[in-house]
JSON list of C-alpha atoms in Angstrom, two decimals:
[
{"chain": "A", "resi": 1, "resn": "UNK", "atom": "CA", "xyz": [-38.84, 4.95, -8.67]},
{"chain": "A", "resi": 2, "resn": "UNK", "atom": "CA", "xyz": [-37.80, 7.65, -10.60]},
{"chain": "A", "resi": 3, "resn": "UNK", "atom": "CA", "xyz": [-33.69, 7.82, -12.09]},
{"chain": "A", "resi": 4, "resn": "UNK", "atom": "CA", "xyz": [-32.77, 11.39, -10.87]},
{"chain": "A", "resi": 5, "resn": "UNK", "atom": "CA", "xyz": [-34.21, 9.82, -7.15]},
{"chain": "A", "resi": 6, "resn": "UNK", "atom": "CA", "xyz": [-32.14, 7.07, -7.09]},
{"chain": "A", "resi": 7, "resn": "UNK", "atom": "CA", "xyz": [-28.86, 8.83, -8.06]},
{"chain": "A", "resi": 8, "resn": "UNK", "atom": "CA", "xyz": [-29.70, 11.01, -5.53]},
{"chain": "A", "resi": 9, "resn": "UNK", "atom": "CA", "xyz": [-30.36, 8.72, -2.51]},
{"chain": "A", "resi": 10, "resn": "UNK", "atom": "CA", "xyz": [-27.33, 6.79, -3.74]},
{"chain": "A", "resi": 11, "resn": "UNK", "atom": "CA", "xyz": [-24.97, 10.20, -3.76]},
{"chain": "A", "resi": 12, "resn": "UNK", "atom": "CA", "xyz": [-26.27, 10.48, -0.08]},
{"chain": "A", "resi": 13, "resn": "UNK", "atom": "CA", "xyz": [-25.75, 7.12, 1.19]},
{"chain": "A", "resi": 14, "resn": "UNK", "atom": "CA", "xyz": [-21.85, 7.20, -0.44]},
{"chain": "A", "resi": 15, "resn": "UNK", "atom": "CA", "xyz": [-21.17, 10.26, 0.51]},
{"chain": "A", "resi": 16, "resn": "UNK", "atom": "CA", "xyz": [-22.36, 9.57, 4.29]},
{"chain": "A", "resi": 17, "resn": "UNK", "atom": "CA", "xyz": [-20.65, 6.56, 4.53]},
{"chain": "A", "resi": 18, "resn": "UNK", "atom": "CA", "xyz": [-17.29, 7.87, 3.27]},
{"chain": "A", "resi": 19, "resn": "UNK", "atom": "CA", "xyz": [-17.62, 11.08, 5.66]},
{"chain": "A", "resi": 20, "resn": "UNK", "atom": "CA", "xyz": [-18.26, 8.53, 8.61]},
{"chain": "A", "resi": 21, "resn": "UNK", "atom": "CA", "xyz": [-15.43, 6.28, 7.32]},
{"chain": "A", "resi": 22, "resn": "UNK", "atom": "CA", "xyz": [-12.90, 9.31, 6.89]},
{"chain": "A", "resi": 23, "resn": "UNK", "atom": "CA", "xyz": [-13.95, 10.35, 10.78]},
{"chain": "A", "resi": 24, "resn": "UNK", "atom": "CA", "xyz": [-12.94, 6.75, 11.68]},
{"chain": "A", "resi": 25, "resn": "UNK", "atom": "CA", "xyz": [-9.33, 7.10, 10.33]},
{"chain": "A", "resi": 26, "resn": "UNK", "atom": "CA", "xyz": [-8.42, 10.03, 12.78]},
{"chain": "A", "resi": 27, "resn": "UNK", "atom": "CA", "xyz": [-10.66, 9.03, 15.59]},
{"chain": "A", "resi": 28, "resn": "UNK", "atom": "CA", "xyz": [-10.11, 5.04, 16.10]},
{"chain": "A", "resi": 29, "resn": "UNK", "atom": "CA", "xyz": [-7.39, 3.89, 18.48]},
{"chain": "A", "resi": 30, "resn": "UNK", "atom": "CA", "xyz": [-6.69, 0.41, 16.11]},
{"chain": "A", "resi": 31, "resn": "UNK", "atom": "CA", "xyz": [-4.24, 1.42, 13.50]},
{"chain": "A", "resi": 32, "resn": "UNK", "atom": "CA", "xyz": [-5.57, -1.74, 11.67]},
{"chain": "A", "resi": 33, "resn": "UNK", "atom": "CA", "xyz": [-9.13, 0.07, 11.95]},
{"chain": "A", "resi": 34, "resn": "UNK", "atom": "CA", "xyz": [-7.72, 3.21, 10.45]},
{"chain": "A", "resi": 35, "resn": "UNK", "atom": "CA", "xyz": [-6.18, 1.73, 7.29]},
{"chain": "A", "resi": 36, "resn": "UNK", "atom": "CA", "xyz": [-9.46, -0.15, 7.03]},
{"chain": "A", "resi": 37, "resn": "UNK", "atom": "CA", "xyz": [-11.60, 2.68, 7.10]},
{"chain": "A", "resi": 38, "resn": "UNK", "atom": "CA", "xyz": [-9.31, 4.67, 4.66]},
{"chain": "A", "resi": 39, "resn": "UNK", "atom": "CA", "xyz": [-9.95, 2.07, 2.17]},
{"chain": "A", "resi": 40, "resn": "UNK", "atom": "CA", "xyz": [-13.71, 2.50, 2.89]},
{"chain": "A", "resi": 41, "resn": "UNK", "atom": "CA", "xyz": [-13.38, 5.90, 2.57]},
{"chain": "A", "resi": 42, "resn": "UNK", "atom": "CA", "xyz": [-11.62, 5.66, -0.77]},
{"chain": "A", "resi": 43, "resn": "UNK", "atom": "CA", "xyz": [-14.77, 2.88, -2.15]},
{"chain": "A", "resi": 44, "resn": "UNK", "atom": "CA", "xyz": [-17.25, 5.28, -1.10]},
{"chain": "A", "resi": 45, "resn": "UNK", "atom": "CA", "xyz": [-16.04, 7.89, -2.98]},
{"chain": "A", "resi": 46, "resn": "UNK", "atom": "CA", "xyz": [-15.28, 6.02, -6.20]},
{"chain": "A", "resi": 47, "resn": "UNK", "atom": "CA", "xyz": [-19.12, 5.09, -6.43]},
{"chain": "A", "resi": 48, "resn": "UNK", "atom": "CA", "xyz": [-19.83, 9.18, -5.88]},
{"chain": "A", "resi": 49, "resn": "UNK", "atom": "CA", "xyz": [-17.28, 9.60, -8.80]},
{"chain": "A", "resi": 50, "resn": "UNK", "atom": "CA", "xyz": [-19.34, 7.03, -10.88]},
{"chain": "A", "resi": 51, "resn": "UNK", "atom": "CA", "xyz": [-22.37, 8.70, -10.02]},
{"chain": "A", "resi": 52, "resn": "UNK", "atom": "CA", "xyz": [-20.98, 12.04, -11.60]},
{"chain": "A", "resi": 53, "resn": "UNK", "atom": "CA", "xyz": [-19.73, 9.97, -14.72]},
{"chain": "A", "resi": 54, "resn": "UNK", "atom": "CA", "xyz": [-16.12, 10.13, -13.88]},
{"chain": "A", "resi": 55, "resn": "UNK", "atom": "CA", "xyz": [-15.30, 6.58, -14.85]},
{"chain": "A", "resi": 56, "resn": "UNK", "atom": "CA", "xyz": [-12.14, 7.00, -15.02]},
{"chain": "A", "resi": 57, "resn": "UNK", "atom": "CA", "xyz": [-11.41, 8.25, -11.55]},
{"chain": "A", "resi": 58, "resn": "UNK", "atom": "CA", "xyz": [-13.42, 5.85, -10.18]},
{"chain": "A", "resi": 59, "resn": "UNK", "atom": "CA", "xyz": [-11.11, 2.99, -11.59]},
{"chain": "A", "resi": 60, "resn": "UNK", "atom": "CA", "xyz": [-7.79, 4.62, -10.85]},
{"chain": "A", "resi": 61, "resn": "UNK", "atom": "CA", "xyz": [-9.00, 5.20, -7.57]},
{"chain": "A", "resi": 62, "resn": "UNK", "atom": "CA", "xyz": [-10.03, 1.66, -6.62]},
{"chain": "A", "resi": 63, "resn": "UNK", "atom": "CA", "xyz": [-7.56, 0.26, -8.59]},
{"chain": "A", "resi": 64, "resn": "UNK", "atom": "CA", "xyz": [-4.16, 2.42, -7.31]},
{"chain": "A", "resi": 65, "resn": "UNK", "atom": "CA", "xyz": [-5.47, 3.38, -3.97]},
{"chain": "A", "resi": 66, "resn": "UNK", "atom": "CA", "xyz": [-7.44, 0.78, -2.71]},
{"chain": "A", "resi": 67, "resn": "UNK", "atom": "CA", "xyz": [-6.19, -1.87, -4.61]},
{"chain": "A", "resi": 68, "resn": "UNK", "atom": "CA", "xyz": [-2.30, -1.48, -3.99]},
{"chain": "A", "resi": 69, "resn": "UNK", "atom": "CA", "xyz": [-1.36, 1.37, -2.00]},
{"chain": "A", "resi": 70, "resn": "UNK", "atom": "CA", "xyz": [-3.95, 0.94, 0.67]},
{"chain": "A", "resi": 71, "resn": "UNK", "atom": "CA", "xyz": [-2.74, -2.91, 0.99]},
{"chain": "A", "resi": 72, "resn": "UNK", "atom": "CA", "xyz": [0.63, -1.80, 1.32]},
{"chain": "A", "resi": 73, "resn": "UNK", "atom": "CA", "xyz": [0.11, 0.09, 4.31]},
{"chain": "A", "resi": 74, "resn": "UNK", "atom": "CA", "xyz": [-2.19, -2.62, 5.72]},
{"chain": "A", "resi": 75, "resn": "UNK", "atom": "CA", "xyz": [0.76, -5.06, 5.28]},
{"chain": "A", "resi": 76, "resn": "UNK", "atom": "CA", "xyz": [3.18, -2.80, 6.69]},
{"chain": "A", "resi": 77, "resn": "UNK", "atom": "CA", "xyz": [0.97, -1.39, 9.61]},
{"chain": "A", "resi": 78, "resn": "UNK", "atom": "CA", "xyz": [0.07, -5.51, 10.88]},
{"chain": "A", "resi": 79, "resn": "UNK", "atom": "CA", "xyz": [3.96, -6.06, 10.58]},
{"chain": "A", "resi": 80, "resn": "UNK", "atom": "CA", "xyz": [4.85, -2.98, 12.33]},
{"chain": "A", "resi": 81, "resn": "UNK", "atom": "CA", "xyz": [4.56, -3.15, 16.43]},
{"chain": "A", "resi": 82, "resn": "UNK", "atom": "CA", "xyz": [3.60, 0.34, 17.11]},
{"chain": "A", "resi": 83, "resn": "UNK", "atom": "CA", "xyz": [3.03, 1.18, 20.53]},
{"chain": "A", "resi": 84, "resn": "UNK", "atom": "CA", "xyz": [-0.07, 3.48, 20.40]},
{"chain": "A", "resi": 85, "resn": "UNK", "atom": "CA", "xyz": [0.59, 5.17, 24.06]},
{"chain": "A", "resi": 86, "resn": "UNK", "atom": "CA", "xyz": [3.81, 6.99, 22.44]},
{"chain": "A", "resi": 87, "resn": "UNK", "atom": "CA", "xyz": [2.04, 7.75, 19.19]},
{"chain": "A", "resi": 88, "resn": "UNK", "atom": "CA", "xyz": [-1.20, 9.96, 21.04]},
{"chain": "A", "resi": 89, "resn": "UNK", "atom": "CA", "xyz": [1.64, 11.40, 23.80]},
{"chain": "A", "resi": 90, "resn": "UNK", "atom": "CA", "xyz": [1.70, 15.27, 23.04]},
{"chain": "A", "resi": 91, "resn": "UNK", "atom": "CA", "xyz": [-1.63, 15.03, 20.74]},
{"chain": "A", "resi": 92, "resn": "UNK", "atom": "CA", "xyz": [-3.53, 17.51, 22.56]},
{"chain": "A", "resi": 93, "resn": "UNK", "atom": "CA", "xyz": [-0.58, 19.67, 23.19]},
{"chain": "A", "resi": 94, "resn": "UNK", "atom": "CA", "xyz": [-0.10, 20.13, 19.41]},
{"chain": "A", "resi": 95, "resn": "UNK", "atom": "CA", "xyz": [-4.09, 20.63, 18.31]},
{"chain": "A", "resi": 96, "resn": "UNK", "atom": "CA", "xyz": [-4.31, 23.91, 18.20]},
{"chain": "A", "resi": 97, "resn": "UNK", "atom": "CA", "xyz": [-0.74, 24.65, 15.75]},
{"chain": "A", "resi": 98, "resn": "UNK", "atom": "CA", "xyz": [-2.11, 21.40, 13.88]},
{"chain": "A", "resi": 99, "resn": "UNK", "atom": "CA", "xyz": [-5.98, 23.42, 13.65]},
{"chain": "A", "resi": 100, "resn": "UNK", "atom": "CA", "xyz": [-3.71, 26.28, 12.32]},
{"chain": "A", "resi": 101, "resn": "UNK", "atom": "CA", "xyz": [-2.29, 25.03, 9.96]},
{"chain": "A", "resi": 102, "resn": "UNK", "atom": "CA", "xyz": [-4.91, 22.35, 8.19]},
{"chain": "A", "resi": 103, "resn": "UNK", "atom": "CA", "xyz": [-7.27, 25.95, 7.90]},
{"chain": "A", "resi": 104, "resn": "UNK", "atom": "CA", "xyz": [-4.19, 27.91, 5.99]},
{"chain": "A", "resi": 105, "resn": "UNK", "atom": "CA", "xyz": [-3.99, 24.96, 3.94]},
{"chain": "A", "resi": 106, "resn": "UNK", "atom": "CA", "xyz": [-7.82, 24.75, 3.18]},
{"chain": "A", "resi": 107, "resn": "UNK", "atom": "CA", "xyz": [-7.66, 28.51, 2.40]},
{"chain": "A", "resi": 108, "resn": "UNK", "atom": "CA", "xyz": [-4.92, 28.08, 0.01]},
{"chain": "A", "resi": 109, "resn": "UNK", "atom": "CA", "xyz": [-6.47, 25.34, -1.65]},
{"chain": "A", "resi": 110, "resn": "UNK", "atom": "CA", "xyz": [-9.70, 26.72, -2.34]},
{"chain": "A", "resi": 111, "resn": "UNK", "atom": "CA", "xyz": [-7.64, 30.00, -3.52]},
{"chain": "A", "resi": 112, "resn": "UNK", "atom": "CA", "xyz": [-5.92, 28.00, -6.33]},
{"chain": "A", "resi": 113, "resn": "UNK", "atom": "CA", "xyz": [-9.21, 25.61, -6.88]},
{"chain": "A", "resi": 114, "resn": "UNK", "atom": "CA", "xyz": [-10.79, 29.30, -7.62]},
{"chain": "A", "resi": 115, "resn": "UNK", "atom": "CA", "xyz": [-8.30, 30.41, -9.64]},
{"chain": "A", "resi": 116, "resn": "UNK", "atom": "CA", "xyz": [-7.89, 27.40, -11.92]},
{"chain": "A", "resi": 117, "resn": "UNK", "atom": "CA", "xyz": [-11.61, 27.68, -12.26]},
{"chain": "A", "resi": 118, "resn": "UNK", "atom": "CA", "xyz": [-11.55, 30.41, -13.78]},
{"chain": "A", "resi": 119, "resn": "UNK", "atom": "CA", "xyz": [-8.05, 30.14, -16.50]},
{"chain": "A", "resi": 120, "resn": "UNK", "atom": "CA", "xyz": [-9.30, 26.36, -16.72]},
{"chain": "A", "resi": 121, "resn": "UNK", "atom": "CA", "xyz": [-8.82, 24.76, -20.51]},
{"chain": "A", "resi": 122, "resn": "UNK", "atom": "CA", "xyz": [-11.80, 22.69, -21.57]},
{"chain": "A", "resi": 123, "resn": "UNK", "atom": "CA", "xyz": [-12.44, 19.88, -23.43]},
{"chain": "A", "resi": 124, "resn": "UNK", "atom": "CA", "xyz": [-15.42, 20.93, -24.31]},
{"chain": "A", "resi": 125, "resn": "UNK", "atom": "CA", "xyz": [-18.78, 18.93, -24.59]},
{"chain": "A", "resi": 126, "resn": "UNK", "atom": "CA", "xyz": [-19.03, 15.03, -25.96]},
{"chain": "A", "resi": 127, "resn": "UNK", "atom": "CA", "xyz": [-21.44, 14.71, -28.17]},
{"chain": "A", "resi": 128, "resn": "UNK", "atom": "CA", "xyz": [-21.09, 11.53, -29.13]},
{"chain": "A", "resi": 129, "resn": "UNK", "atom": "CA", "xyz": [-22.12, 10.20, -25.69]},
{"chain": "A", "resi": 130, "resn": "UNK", "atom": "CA", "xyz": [-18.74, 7.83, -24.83]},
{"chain": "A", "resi": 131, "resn": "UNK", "atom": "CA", "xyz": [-18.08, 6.98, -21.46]},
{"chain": "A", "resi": 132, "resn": "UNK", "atom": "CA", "xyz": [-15.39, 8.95, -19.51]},
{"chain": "A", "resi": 133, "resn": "UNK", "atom": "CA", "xyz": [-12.61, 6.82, -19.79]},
{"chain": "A", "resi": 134, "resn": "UNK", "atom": "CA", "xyz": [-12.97, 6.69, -23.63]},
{"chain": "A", "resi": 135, "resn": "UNK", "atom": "CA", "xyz": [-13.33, 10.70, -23.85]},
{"chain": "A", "resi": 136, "resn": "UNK", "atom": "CA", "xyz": [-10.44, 11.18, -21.76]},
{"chain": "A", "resi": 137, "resn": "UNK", "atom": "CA", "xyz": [-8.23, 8.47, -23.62]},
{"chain": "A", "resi": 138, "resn": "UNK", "atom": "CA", "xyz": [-9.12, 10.44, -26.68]},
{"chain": "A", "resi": 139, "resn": "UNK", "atom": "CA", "xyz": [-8.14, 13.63, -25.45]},
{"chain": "A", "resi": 140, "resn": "UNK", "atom": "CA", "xyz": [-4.92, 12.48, -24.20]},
{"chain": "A", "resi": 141, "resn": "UNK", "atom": "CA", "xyz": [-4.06, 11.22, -27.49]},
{"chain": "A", "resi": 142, "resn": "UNK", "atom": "CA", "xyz": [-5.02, 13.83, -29.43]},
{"chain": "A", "resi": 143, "resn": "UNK", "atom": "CA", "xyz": [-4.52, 16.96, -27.91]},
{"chain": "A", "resi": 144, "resn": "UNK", "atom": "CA", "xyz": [-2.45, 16.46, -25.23]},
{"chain": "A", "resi": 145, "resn": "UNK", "atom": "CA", "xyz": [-0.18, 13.62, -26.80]},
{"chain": "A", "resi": 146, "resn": "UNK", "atom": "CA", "xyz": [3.17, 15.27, -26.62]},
{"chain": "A", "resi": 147, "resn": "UNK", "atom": "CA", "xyz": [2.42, 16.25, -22.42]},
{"chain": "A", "resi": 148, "resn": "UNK", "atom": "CA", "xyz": [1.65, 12.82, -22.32]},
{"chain": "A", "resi": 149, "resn": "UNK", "atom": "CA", "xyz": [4.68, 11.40, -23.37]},
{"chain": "A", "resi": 150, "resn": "UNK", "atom": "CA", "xyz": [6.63, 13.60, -21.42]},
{"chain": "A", "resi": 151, "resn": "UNK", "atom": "CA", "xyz": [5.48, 12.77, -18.46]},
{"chain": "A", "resi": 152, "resn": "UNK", "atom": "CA", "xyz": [5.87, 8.72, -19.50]},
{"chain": "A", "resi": 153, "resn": "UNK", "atom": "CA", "xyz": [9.38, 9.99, -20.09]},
{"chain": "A", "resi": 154, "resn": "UNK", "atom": "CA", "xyz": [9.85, 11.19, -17.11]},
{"chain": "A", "resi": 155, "resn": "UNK", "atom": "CA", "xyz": [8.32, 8.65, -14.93]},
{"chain": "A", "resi": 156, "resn": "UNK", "atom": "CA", "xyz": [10.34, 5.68, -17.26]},
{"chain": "A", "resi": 157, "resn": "UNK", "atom": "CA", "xyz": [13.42, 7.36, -16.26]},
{"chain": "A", "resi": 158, "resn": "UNK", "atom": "CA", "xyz": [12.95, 7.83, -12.69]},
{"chain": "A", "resi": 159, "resn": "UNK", "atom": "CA", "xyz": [12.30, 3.49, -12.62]},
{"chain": "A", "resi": 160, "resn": "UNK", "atom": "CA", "xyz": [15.70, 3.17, -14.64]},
{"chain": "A", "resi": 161, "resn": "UNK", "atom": "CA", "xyz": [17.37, 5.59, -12.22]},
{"chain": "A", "resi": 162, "resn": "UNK", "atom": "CA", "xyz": [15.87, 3.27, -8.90]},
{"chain": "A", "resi": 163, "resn": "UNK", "atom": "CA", "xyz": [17.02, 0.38, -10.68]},
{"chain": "A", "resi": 164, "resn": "UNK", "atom": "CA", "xyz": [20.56, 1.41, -11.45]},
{"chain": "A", "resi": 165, "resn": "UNK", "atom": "CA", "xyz": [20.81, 2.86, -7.87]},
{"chain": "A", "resi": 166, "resn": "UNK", "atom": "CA", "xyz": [19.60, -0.17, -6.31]},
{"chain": "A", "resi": 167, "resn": "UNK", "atom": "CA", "xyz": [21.94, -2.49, -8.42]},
{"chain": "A", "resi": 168, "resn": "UNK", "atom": "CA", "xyz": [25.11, -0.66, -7.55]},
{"chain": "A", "resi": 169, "resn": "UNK", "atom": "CA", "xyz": [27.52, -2.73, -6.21]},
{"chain": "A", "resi": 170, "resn": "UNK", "atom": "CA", "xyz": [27.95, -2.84, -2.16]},
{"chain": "A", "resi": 171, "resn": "UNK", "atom": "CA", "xyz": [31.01, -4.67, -0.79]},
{"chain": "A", "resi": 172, "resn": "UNK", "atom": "CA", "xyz": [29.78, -7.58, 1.68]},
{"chain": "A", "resi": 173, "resn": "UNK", "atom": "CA", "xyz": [26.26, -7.91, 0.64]},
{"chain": "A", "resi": 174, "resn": "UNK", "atom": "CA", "xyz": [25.06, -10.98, -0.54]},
{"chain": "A", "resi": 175, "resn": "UNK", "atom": "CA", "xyz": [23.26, -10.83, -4.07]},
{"chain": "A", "resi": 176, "resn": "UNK", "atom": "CA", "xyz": [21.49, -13.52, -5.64]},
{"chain": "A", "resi": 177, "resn": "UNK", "atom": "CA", "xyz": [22.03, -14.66, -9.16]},
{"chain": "A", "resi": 178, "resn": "UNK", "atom": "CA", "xyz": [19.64, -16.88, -11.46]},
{"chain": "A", "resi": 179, "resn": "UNK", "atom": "CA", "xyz": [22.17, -18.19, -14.43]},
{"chain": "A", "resi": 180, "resn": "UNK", "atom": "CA", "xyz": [24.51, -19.54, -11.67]},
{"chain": "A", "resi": 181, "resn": "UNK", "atom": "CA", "xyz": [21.36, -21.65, -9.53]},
{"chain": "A", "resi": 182, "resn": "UNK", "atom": "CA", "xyz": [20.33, -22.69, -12.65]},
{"chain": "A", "resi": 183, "resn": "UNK", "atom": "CA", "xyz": [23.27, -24.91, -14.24]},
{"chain": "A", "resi": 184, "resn": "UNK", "atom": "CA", "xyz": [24.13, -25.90, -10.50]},
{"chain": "A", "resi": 185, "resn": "UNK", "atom": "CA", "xyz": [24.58, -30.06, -10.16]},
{"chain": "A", "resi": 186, "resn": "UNK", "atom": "CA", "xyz": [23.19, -32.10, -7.30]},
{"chain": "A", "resi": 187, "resn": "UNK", "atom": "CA", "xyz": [27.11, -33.62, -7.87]},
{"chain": "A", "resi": 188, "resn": "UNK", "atom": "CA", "xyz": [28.69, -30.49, -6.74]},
{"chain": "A", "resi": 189, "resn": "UNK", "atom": "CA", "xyz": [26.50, -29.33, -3.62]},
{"chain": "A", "resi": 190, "resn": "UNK", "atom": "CA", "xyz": [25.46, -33.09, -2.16]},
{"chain": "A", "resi": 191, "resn": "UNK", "atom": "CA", "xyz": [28.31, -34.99, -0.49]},
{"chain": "A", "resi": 192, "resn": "UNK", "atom": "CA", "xyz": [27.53, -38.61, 0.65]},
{"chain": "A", "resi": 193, "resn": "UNK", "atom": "CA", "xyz": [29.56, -40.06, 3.41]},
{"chain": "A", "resi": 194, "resn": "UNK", "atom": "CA", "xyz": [30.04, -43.59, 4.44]},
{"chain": "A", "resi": 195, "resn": "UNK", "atom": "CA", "xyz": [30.21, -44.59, 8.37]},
{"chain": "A", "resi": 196, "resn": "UNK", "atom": "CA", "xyz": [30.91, -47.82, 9.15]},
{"chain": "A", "resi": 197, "resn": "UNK", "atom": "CA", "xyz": [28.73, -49.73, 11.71]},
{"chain": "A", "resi": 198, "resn": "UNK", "atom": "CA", "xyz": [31.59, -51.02, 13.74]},
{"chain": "A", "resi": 199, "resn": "UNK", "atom": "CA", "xyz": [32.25, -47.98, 14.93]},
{"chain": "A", "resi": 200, "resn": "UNK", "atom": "CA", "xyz": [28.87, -47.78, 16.63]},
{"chain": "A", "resi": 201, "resn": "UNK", "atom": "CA", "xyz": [29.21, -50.65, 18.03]},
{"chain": "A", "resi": 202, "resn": "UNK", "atom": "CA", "xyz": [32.19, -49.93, 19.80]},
{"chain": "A", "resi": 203, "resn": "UNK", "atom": "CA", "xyz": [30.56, -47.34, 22.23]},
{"chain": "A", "resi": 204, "resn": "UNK", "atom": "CA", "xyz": [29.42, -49.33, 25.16]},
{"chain": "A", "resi": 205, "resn": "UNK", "atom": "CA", "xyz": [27.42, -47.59, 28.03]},
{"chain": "A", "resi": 206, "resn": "UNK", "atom": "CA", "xyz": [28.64, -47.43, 31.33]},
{"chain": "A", "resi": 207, "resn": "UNK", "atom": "CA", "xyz": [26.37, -49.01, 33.57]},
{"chain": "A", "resi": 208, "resn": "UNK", "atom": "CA", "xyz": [24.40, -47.79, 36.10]},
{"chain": "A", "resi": 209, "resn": "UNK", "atom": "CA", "xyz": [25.27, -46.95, 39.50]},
{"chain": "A", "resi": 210, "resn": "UNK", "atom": "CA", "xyz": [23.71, -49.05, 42.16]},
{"chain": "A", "resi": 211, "resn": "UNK", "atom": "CA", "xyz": [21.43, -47.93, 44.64]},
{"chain": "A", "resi": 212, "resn": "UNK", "atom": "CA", "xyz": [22.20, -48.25, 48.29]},
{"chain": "A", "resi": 213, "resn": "UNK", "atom": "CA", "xyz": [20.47, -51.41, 50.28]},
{"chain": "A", "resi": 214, "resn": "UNK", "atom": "CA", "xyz": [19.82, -50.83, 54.10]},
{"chain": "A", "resi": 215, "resn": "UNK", "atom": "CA", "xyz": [22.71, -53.42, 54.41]},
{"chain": "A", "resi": 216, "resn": "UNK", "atom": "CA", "xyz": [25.45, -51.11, 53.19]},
{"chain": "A", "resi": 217, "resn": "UNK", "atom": "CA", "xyz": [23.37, -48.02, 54.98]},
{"chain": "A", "resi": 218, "resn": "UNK", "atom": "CA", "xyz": [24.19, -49.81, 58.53]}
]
């Protein structure tokens, strides 16, 4: 079978199968089902990314997306007891302002896709014939380092900032500390007390009532 035939039965079948699977998220009624056919939706599409040599976005996509955020919501979703009855109440009521605005949206989008078409900065061909995760590593490195470390700037000081918020100190919260569980003694948390056995066998049960004969009943 010929290459360019294969890619293209292969761009069909993935691209099918993540249009059905992305139909399935805002059509099923299980929640579950949903998540699980986001996660679909997101394979499918990696392997049309691979097809079009985007390596790269392939991996980040299976690995970010399907790999941890997608899990997240699947934990959080089974956890979660959502009543489906009160999340479809008023669906059909708000269609059409919903149909509204996802076509302004599409419109706008396409506007700016055009428009960055057009002013776009290439990286221009790769002649040595790398893969697209080493082409793009190389570009970031090179011509784009200083962006690139900007934005790791950024995004290291934004985790420093969550941690220092969520290590503040609250008054009557109870916080956990590892140097103080670790040079705890069995001595000072374990008490052992003596009873004596006389004292158990001073508690004697009081007997049993007697049950009526037909003597006493006359």
């Amino acid at each position: 079978m010929n290459t360019d035939l294969l890619q293209l039965i292969c761009f069909y079948l993935f691209g099918g199968v993540a249009v059905i699977a992305s139909l399935m998220v805002i059509s099923v009624r299980n929640t579950v089902h949903a998540v699980l056919s986001l996660v679909l939706t997101f394979f499918s599409m990696a392997c049309v990314w691979l097809l079009a040599e985007a390596e790269f976005l392939a991996i980040a996509l299976v690995v970010v997306y399907v790999g941890a955020v997608m899990v997240l919501f699947l934990f959080v979703v089974m956890m979660l007891d959502i009543k489906q009855e009160n999340v479809r109440e008023g669906f059909i009521r708000y269609l059409p302002v919903g149909i509204i605005v996802a076509g302004v949206m599409l419109v706008e989008m396409l506007a700016m896709i055009g428009v960055k078409a057009m002013h776009a900065h290439t990286l221009g061909p790769n002649p040595a014939g790398d893969s697209n995760v080493a082409w793009l590593g190389r570009a970031l490195y090179t011509e784009f380092l200083l962006p690139f470390e900007i934005a790791a700037l950024i995004l290291t000081v934004g985790i420093v900032a969550a941690v220092a918020l969520t290590l503040r100190q609250r008054v009557g919260v109870r916080h956990q500390s590892a140097s103080q569980q670790v040079i705890v003694k069995a001595t000072d948390r374990v008490r052992v007390v003596k009873v004596a056995s006389t004292q158990m066998a001073s508690v004697v049960p009081a007997p049993a009532p007697a049950e009526p004969t037909q003597e006493n009943a006359k």
